[in-house]
PDB file of C-alpha atoms in Angstrom:
ATOM      1  CA  ASP A   1       0.064  -0.323   0.310  1.00 68.00           C
ATOM      2  CA  GLY A   2       1.095   3.501  -0.218  1.00 75.00           C
ATOM      3  CA  GLY A   3       1.704   5.811   2.125  1.00 94.00           C
ATOM      4  CA  ILE A   4       4.318   8.021   3.785  1.00 96.00           C
ATOM      5  CA  THR A   5       6.619   6.244   6.583  1.00 96.00           C
ATOM      6  CA  GLN A   6       8.452   8.403   9.277  1.00 97.00           C
ATOM      7  CA  SER A   7      11.202   7.587  11.535  1.00 96.00           C
ATOM      8  CA  PRO A   8      12.286   7.049  14.104  1.00 96.00           C
ATOM      9  CA  LYS A   9       8.495   7.582  16.001  1.00 95.00           C
ATOM     10  CA  TYR A  10       9.684   8.656  19.049  1.00 95.00           C
ATOM     11  CA  LEU A  11      14.442  10.122  20.115  1.00 94.00           C
ATOM     12  CA  PHE A  12      14.935  11.832  22.138  1.00 93.00           C
ATOM     13  CA  ARG A  13      18.282  14.480  22.472  1.00 90.00           C
ATOM     14  CA  LYS A  14      20.249  16.357  24.392  1.00 89.00           C
ATOM     15  CA  GLU A  15      20.961  19.872  24.018  1.00 87.00           C
ATOM     16  CA  GLY A  16      23.187  20.963  21.418  1.00 86.00           C
ATOM     17  CA  GLN A  17      22.432  18.139  18.978  1.00 90.00           C
ATOM     18  CA  ASN A  18      21.298  17.356  15.874  1.00 93.00           C
ATOM     19  CA  VAL A  19      19.879  14.716  14.960  1.00 95.00           C
ATOM     20  CA  THR A  20      17.558  13.903  11.741  1.00 97.00           C
ATOM     21  CA  LEU A  21      14.109  12.263  10.752  1.00 97.00           C
ATOM     22  CA  SER A  22      13.008  10.921   8.011  1.00 98.00           C
ATOM     23  CA  CYS A  23      10.372  10.640   5.656  1.00 98.00           C
ATOM     24  CA  GLU A  24       9.946   8.194   2.139  1.00 98.00           C
ATOM     25  CA  GLN A  25       7.180   8.277   0.285  1.00 97.00           C
ATOM     26  CA  ASN A  26       5.730   5.397  -2.482  1.00 96.00           C
ATOM     27  CA  LEU A  27       2.735   7.562  -3.090  1.00 95.00           C
ATOM     28  CA  ASN A  28       5.104   8.980  -6.757  1.00 94.00           C
ATOM     29  CA  HIS A  29       3.811  12.734  -5.353  1.00 92.00           C
ATOM     30  CA  ASP A  30       6.032  15.493  -6.152  1.00 91.00           C
ATOM     31  CA  ALA A  31       5.131  17.476  -2.872  1.00 91.00           C
ATOM     32  CA  MET A  32       6.324  17.119   0.238  1.00 94.00           C
ATOM     33  CA  TYR A  33       5.974  19.090   3.678  1.00 94.00           C
ATOM     34  CA  TRP A  34       7.106  18.875   7.169  1.00 96.00           C
ATOM     35  CA  TYR A  35       4.879  20.157  10.228  1.00 96.00           C
ATOM     36  CA  ARG A  36       5.856  21.079  13.441  1.00 96.00           C
ATOM     37  CA  GLN A  37       2.555  20.417  16.286  1.00 95.00           C
ATOM     38  CA  ASP A  38       3.050  21.901  19.952  1.00 92.00           C
ATOM     39  CA  PRO A  39       0.658  19.983  22.513  1.00 85.00           C
ATOM     40  CA  GLY A  40      -3.677  21.369  21.951  1.00 79.00           C
ATOM     41  CA  GLN A  41      -2.024  23.564  18.896  1.00 82.00           C
ATOM     42  CA  GLY A  42      -2.346  23.528  15.052  1.00 87.00           C
ATOM     43  CA  LEU A  43       0.387  22.275  12.460  1.00 93.00           C
ATOM     44  CA  ARG A  44       2.606  24.905  11.237  1.00 92.00           C
ATOM     45  CA  LEU A  45       4.776  24.794   8.669  1.00 92.00           C
ATOM     46  CA  ILE A  46       9.136  24.504   8.594  1.00 95.00           C
ATOM     47  CA  TYR A  47       9.616  23.629   4.981  1.00 94.00           C
ATOM     48  CA  TYR A  48       8.050  21.971   1.979  1.00 92.00           C
ATOM     49  CA  SER A  49       9.883  21.172  -1.628  1.00 92.00           C
ATOM     50  CA  GLN A  50       7.484  20.870  -4.567  1.00 89.00           C
ATOM     51  CA  ILE A  51      10.302  18.793  -6.803  1.00 90.00           C
ATOM     52  CA  VAL A  52      13.778  17.387  -6.563  1.00 94.00           C
ATOM     53  CA  ASN A  53      16.522  19.914  -4.985  1.00 95.00           C
ATOM     54  CA  ASP A  54      14.184  22.957  -4.726  1.00 93.00           C
ATOM     55  CA  PHE A  55      12.596  24.174  -1.251  1.00 93.00           C
ATOM     56  CA  GLN A  56      11.267  26.616   0.377  1.00 91.00           C
ATOM     57  CA  LYS A  57      10.689  27.747   3.638  1.00 92.00           C
ATOM     58  CA  GLY A  58       7.879  27.387   5.902  1.00 90.00           C
ATOM     59  CA  ASP A  59       6.733  29.533   8.934  1.00 87.00           C
ATOM     60  CA  ILE A  60       9.166  28.785  10.729  1.00 93.00           C
ATOM     61  CA  ALA A  61      12.360  27.270   9.405  1.00 95.00           C
ATOM     62  CA  GLU A  62      14.796  28.977  11.873  1.00 95.00           C
ATOM     63  CA  GLY A  63      16.697  26.109  13.203  1.00 96.00           C
ATOM     64  CA  TYR A  64      15.468  23.396  10.961  1.00 97.00           C
ATOM     65  CA  SER A  65      17.264  22.508   7.768  1.00 97.00           C
ATOM     66  CA  VAL A  66      15.928  20.362   4.988  1.00 98.00           C
ATOM     67  CA  SER A  67      17.031  18.701   1.785  1.00 97.00           C
ATOM     68  CA  ARG A  68      14.974  16.679  -1.458  1.00 97.00           C
ATOM     69  CA  GLU A  69      17.555  15.002  -3.549  1.00 97.00           C
ATOM     70  CA  LYS A  70      15.372  11.920  -4.339  1.00 96.00           C
ATOM     71  CA  LYS A  71      11.413  12.523  -5.286  1.00 96.00           C
ATOM     72  CA  GLU A  72      11.094   9.606  -2.443  1.00 97.00           C
ATOM     73  CA  SER A  73      12.662  10.968   0.120  1.00 98.00           C
ATOM     74  CA  PHE A  74      12.530  14.347   1.978  1.00 98.00           C
ATOM     75  CA  PRO A  75      14.054  15.014   5.142  1.00 98.00           C
ATOM     76  CA  LEU A  76      14.642  16.967   8.323  1.00 98.00           C
ATOM     77  CA  THR A  77      17.770  18.058  10.530  1.00 97.00           C
ATOM     78  CA  VAL A  78      16.744  19.929  13.834  1.00 96.00           C
ATOM     79  CA  THR A  79      19.846  21.768  14.375  1.00 93.00           C
ATOM     80  CA  SER A  80      21.242  23.136  17.943  1.00 88.00           C
ATOM     81  CA  ALA A  81      20.341  25.928  16.828  1.00 87.00           C
ATOM     82  CA  GLN A  82      16.835  25.467  17.843  1.00 89.00           C
ATOM     83  CA  LYS A  83      15.743  26.412  20.915  1.00 87.00           C
ATOM     84  CA  ASN A  84      12.690  24.573  21.851  1.00 90.00           C
ATOM     85  CA  PRO A  85      12.884  21.586  19.750  1.00 93.00           C
ATOM     86  CA  THR A  86      10.642  19.623  22.185  1.00 94.00           C
ATOM     87  CA  ALA A  87       6.628  18.952  19.619  1.00 95.00           C
ATOM     88  CA  PHE A  88       5.837  16.683  16.935  1.00 96.00           C
ATOM     89  CA  TYR A  89       6.904  16.533  13.782  1.00 97.00           C
ATOM     90  CA  LEU A  90       4.705  15.748  10.631  1.00 97.00           C
ATOM     91  CA  CYS A  91       5.829  14.994   7.206  1.00 97.00           C
ATOM     92  CA  ALA A  92       3.427  15.285   4.225  1.00 96.00           C
ATOM     93  CA  SER A  93       2.314  14.684   0.258  1.00 94.00           C
ATOM     94  CA  SER A  94       0.299  15.820  -2.051  1.00 91.00           C
ATOM     95  CA  ILE A  95       0.386  15.999  -5.911  1.00 87.00           C
ATOM     96  CA  ASP A  96       2.077  19.400  -7.408  1.00 77.00           C
ATOM     97  CA  GLY A  97       0.023  21.939  -8.379  1.00 72.00           C
ATOM     98  CA  GLY A  98      -3.282  21.573  -9.900  1.00 72.00           C
ATOM     99  CA  GLY A  99      -6.178  24.275  -9.991  1.00 75.00           C
ATOM    100  CA  PRO A 100      -9.148  23.723  -7.015  1.00 73.00           C
ATOM    101  CA  ASP A 101     -10.745  20.912  -8.091  1.00 72.00           C
ATOM    102  CA  SER A 102      -6.781  19.205  -8.948  1.00 74.00           C
ATOM    103  CA  GLY A 103      -5.831  16.081  -6.386  1.00 76.00           C
ATOM    104  CA  ALA A 104      -3.298  18.905  -4.635  1.00 80.00           C
ATOM    105  CA  ASN A 105      -5.530  19.986  -2.666  1.00 84.00           C
ATOM    106  CA  VAL A 106      -5.101  17.001  -0.099  1.00 89.00           C
ATOM    107  CA  LEU A 107      -2.402  16.115   2.632  1.00 93.00           C
ATOM    108  CA  THR A 108      -1.143  12.672   3.481  1.00 95.00           C
ATOM    109  CA  PHE A 109       0.805  12.133   6.475  1.00 96.00           C
ATOM    110  CA  GLY A 110       3.093   9.851   8.213  1.00 96.00           C
ATOM    111  CA  ALA A 111       2.488   9.095  11.166  1.00 95.00           C
ATOM    112  CA  GLY A 112       4.741  11.038  12.909  1.00 96.00           C
ATOM    113  CA  SER A 113       7.653  11.626  15.545  1.00 97.00           C
ATOM    114  CA  ARG A 114       8.213  12.551  18.681  1.00 96.00           C
ATOM    115  CA  LEU A 115      11.079  14.599  19.521  1.00 95.00           C
ATOM    116  CA  THR A 116      12.333  15.296  22.945  1.00 94.00           C
ATOM    117  CA  VAL A 117      14.862  16.985  24.202  1.00 90.00           C
ATOM    118  CA  LEU A 118      16.346  16.022  27.441  1.00 85.00           C
TER     119      LEU A 118
ATOM    120  CA  GLY B   1      -1.743  35.662   4.096  1.00 67.00           C
ATOM    121  CA  GLN B   2      -3.968  33.513   5.673  1.00 74.00           C
ATOM    122  CA  SER B   3      -5.919  32.815   9.007  1.00 87.00           C
ATOM    123  CA  LEU B   4      -7.838  30.257  10.205  1.00 92.00           C
ATOM    124  CA  GLU B   5      -9.829  30.596  13.408  1.00 95.00           C
ATOM    125  CA  GLN B   6     -12.488  28.481  15.498  1.00 97.00           C
ATOM    126  CA  PRO B   7     -13.834  27.019  18.611  1.00 96.00           C
ATOM    127  CA  SER B   8     -11.348  25.195  20.615  1.00 95.00           C
ATOM    128  CA  GLU B   9     -13.353  23.019  22.178  1.00 97.00           C
ATOM    129  CA  VAL B  10     -17.184  21.441  20.987  1.00 97.00           C
ATOM    130  CA  THR B  11     -18.746  18.992  23.445  1.00 97.00           C
ATOM    131  CA  ALA B  12     -21.469  16.675  21.703  1.00 97.00           C
ATOM    132  CA  VAL B  13     -23.152  13.133  23.104  1.00 97.00           C
ATOM    133  CA  GLU B  14     -23.244  10.340  21.689  1.00 97.00           C
ATOM    134  CA  GLY B  15     -25.872  10.041  18.909  1.00 97.00           C
ATOM    135  CA  ALA B  16     -26.482  13.572  18.118  1.00 97.00           C
ATOM    136  CA  ILE B  17     -25.073  16.294  15.664  1.00 97.00           C
ATOM    137  CA  VAL B  18     -22.209  18.718  16.069  1.00 98.00           C
ATOM    138  CA  GLN B  19     -21.078  21.526  13.540  1.00 98.00           C
ATOM    139  CA  ILE B  20     -17.179  22.926  14.207  1.00 98.00           C
ATOM    140  CA  ASN B  21     -16.965  26.539  12.576  1.00 98.00           C
ATOM    141  CA  CYS B  22     -13.864  27.481  10.864  1.00 97.00           C
ATOM    142  CA  THR B  23     -14.374  31.400   9.886  1.00 96.00           C
ATOM    143  CA  TYR B  24     -11.104  32.994   7.828  1.00 92.00           C
ATOM    144  CA  GLN B  25      -9.412  35.301   6.827  1.00 89.00           C
ATOM    145  CA  THR B  26      -7.568  34.926   3.034  1.00 80.00           C
ATOM    146  CA  SER B  27      -5.777  37.222  -0.157  1.00 74.00           C
ATOM    147  CA  GLY B  28      -7.197  33.446  -2.179  1.00 80.00           C
ATOM    148  CA  PHE B  29      -6.974  30.375  -1.192  1.00 84.00           C
ATOM    149  CA  TYR B  30      -8.056  27.152  -3.493  1.00 85.00           C
ATOM    150  CA  GLY B  31     -10.574  25.217  -1.675  1.00 89.00           C
ATOM    151  CA  LEU B  32     -11.182  24.981   2.012  1.00 93.00           C
ATOM    152  CA  SER B  33     -10.111  21.418   3.521  1.00 95.00           C
ATOM    153  CA  TRP B  34     -11.053  19.053   7.074  1.00 97.00           C
ATOM    154  CA  TYR B  35      -8.980  17.117   9.051  1.00 97.00           C
ATOM    155  CA  GLN B  36      -9.628  14.534  11.832  1.00 97.00           C
ATOM    156  CA  GLN B  37      -6.511  13.637  14.053  1.00 96.00           C
ATOM    157  CA  HIS B  38      -6.671  11.396  16.558  1.00 96.00           C
ATOM    158  CA  ASP B  39      -4.628  11.651  20.177  1.00 92.00           C
ATOM    159  CA  GLY B  40      -0.800  10.911  19.372  1.00 89.00           C
ATOM    160  CA  GLY B  41      -1.836  10.162  15.640  1.00 92.00           C
ATOM    161  CA  ALA B  42      -1.460  11.894  12.248  1.00 92.00           C
ATOM    162  CA  PRO B  43      -3.804  14.014  10.517  1.00 95.00           C
ATOM    163  CA  THR B  44      -6.756  12.304   7.854  1.00 96.00           C
ATOM    164  CA  PHE B  45      -7.933  14.078   5.749  1.00 95.00           C
ATOM    165  CA  LEU B  46     -12.008  14.413   5.775  1.00 95.00           C
ATOM    166  CA  SER B  47     -13.803  15.962   3.047  1.00 94.00           C
ATOM    167  CA  TYR B  48     -12.586  19.404   0.680  1.00 93.00           C
ATOM    168  CA  ASN B  49     -14.783  22.188  -0.234  1.00 94.00           C
ATOM    169  CA  ALA B  50     -13.775  23.623  -3.256  1.00 90.00           C
ATOM    170  CA  LEU B  51     -16.493  25.985  -4.840  1.00 91.00           C
ATOM    171  CA  ASP B  52     -19.858  27.830  -2.224  1.00 94.00           C
ATOM    172  CA  GLY B  53     -22.772  24.544  -0.985  1.00 96.00           C
ATOM    173  CA  LEU B  54     -22.614  21.565   0.486  1.00 96.00           C
ATOM    174  CA  GLU B  55     -20.349  18.051   0.257  1.00 93.00           C
ATOM    175  CA  GLU B  56     -21.511  14.793   1.907  1.00 93.00           C
ATOM    176  CA  THR B  57     -19.656  12.178   2.860  1.00 88.00           C
ATOM    177  CA  GLY B  58     -21.948   9.615   4.994  1.00 92.00           C
ATOM    178  CA  ARG B  59     -22.278  10.400   8.789  1.00 95.00           C
ATOM    179  CA  PHE B  60     -19.318  14.309   7.698  1.00 95.00           C
ATOM    180  CA  SER B  61     -20.250  16.993   5.228  1.00 96.00           C
ATOM    181  CA  SER B  62     -18.644  20.316   5.221  1.00 97.00           C
ATOM    182  CA  PHE B  63     -20.002  23.201   4.041  1.00 97.00           C
ATOM    183  CA  LEU B  64     -18.622  26.077   2.419  1.00 96.00           C
ATOM    184  CA  SER B  65     -18.936  30.066   1.956  1.00 95.00           C
ATOM    185  CA  ARG B  66     -17.000  32.574   0.408  1.00 92.00           C
ATOM    186  CA  SER B  67     -19.146  35.892   0.606  1.00 91.00           C
ATOM    187  CA  ASP B  68     -19.539  34.948   4.166  1.00 92.00           C
ATOM    188  CA  SER B  69     -15.646  33.648   4.411  1.00 91.00           C
ATOM    189  CA  TYR B  70     -17.282  30.880   6.468  1.00 94.00           C
ATOM    190  CA  GLY B  71     -17.256  27.241   6.740  1.00 97.00           C
ATOM    191  CA  TYR B  72     -18.303  24.272   8.406  1.00 98.00           C
ATOM    192  CA  LEU B  73     -17.938  20.046   9.441  1.00 98.00           C
ATOM    193  CA  LEU B  74     -20.598  18.506  10.232  1.00 98.00           C
ATOM    194  CA  LEU B  75     -21.177  15.167  12.257  1.00 97.00           C
ATOM    195  CA  GLN B  76     -24.452  13.485  12.607  1.00 97.00           C
ATOM    196  CA  GLU B  77     -24.906  10.000  14.439  1.00 97.00           C
ATOM    197  CA  LEU B  78     -21.917  11.372  16.884  1.00 97.00           C
ATOM    198  CA  GLN B  79     -19.744   8.024  17.676  1.00 97.00           C
ATOM    199  CA  MET B  80     -17.061   7.164  20.849  1.00 97.00           C
ATOM    200  CA  LYS B  81     -14.794   6.506  17.915  1.00 97.00           C
ATOM    201  CA  ASP B  82     -14.952  10.566  16.689  1.00 98.00           C
ATOM    202  CA  SER B  83     -13.068  11.943  20.124  1.00 98.00           C
ATOM    203  CA  ALA B  84     -10.796  13.705  18.243  1.00 97.00           C
ATOM    204  CA  SER B  85      -9.236  17.078  17.084  1.00 96.00           C
ATOM    205  CA  TYR B  86     -10.892  18.966  14.004  1.00 97.00           C
ATOM    206  CA  PHE B  87      -8.968  20.928  11.737  1.00 97.00           C
ATOM    207  CA  CYS B  88      -9.190  23.431   8.695  1.00 96.00           C
ATOM    208  CA  ALA B  89      -7.267  24.355   6.601  1.00 94.00           C
ATOM    209  CA  VAL B  90      -6.942  26.654   3.505  1.00 90.00           C
ATOM    210  CA  ARG B  91      -3.986  25.578   0.422  1.00 84.00           C
ATOM    211  CA  GLY B  92      -3.527  29.565  -0.831  1.00 78.00           C
ATOM    212  CA  LEU B  93      -2.943  30.793  -4.024  1.00 73.00           C
ATOM    213  CA  ASP B  94      -0.014  32.611  -3.157  1.00 65.00           C
ATOM    214  CA  ASN B  95       3.845  30.689  -2.960  1.00 57.00           C
ATOM    215  CA  TYR B  96       3.025  28.628  -6.185  1.00 53.00           C
ATOM    216  CA  GLY B  97      -0.857  27.252  -4.360  1.00 52.00           C
ATOM    217  CA  GLN B  98       1.812  25.120  -2.335  1.00 64.00           C
ATOM    218  CA  ASN B  99       1.017  26.570   1.075  1.00 77.00           C
ATOM    219  CA  PHE B 100      -1.417  24.979   3.270  1.00 86.00           C
ATOM    220  CA  VAL B 101      -2.833  26.310   6.364  1.00 88.00           C
ATOM    221  CA  PHE B 102      -4.647  25.148   8.930  1.00 92.00           C
ATOM    222  CA  GLY B 103      -6.847  26.362  12.198  1.00 93.00           C
ATOM    223  CA  PRO B 104      -5.492  25.769  15.300  1.00 93.00           C
ATOM    224  CA  GLY B 105      -7.409  23.076  15.746  1.00 95.00           C
ATOM    225  CA  THR B 106     -11.142  21.713  17.790  1.00 97.00           C
ATOM    226  CA  ARG B 107     -11.482  19.363  20.253  1.00 97.00           C
ATOM    227  CA  LEU B 108     -14.583  17.401  19.852  1.00 98.00           C
ATOM    228  CA  SER B 109     -15.472  14.919  22.730  1.00 97.00           C
ATOM    229  CA  VAL B 110     -18.080  12.830  22.390  1.00 97.00           C
ATOM    230  CA  LEU B 111     -20.415  11.649  25.484  1.00 96.00           C
ATOM    231  CA  PRO B 112     -21.694   8.308  26.486  1.00 94.00           C
TER     232      PRO B 112
END
């Protein structure tokens, strides 16, 4: 079955360490996204990518970095510059482009990665 | 830019009907979507409105009025498993139409 796989599901990090969260999809979607969710709050966009080797900053990109070397993969690195990294991280994908009637208006999410900084 | 508002919590009893509202301020968008998220889980897509009016998908319906900058999700015949958070979202016309913006979410509690 097609879907999005995120790993690890739970991750603990010491302050000052960089960590990388994996996101792999086999949906053949061009667009991929990373969102951060804090307890009781909505989703905030960190980065998104519409095509290989290109990505755009979202609303809260500071302290994070991404790469898009393959269509299927969009890893997120949480760097030591991120001051409050403890959160639930969600990767998503969608068809790229298209108007209001296209499948580009639907996001498919992975199961998430919960990062805790000790 | 876009911003969306939702009530933070809604409570209803099993078998009832509940409406979750979403008001928005946006410079333009393709359509309004709704997602369901159970505690600790990932959001899953429920419904989408590209045009004004009502879209029905089983027990769930969604409505959009662009002239009123308003939409809602209607859940009928509530079940305990419907207890979850519900998010409205828009896909903006800026940033090449790939910037999805989410509302803060409404936590629905279904009581027996």
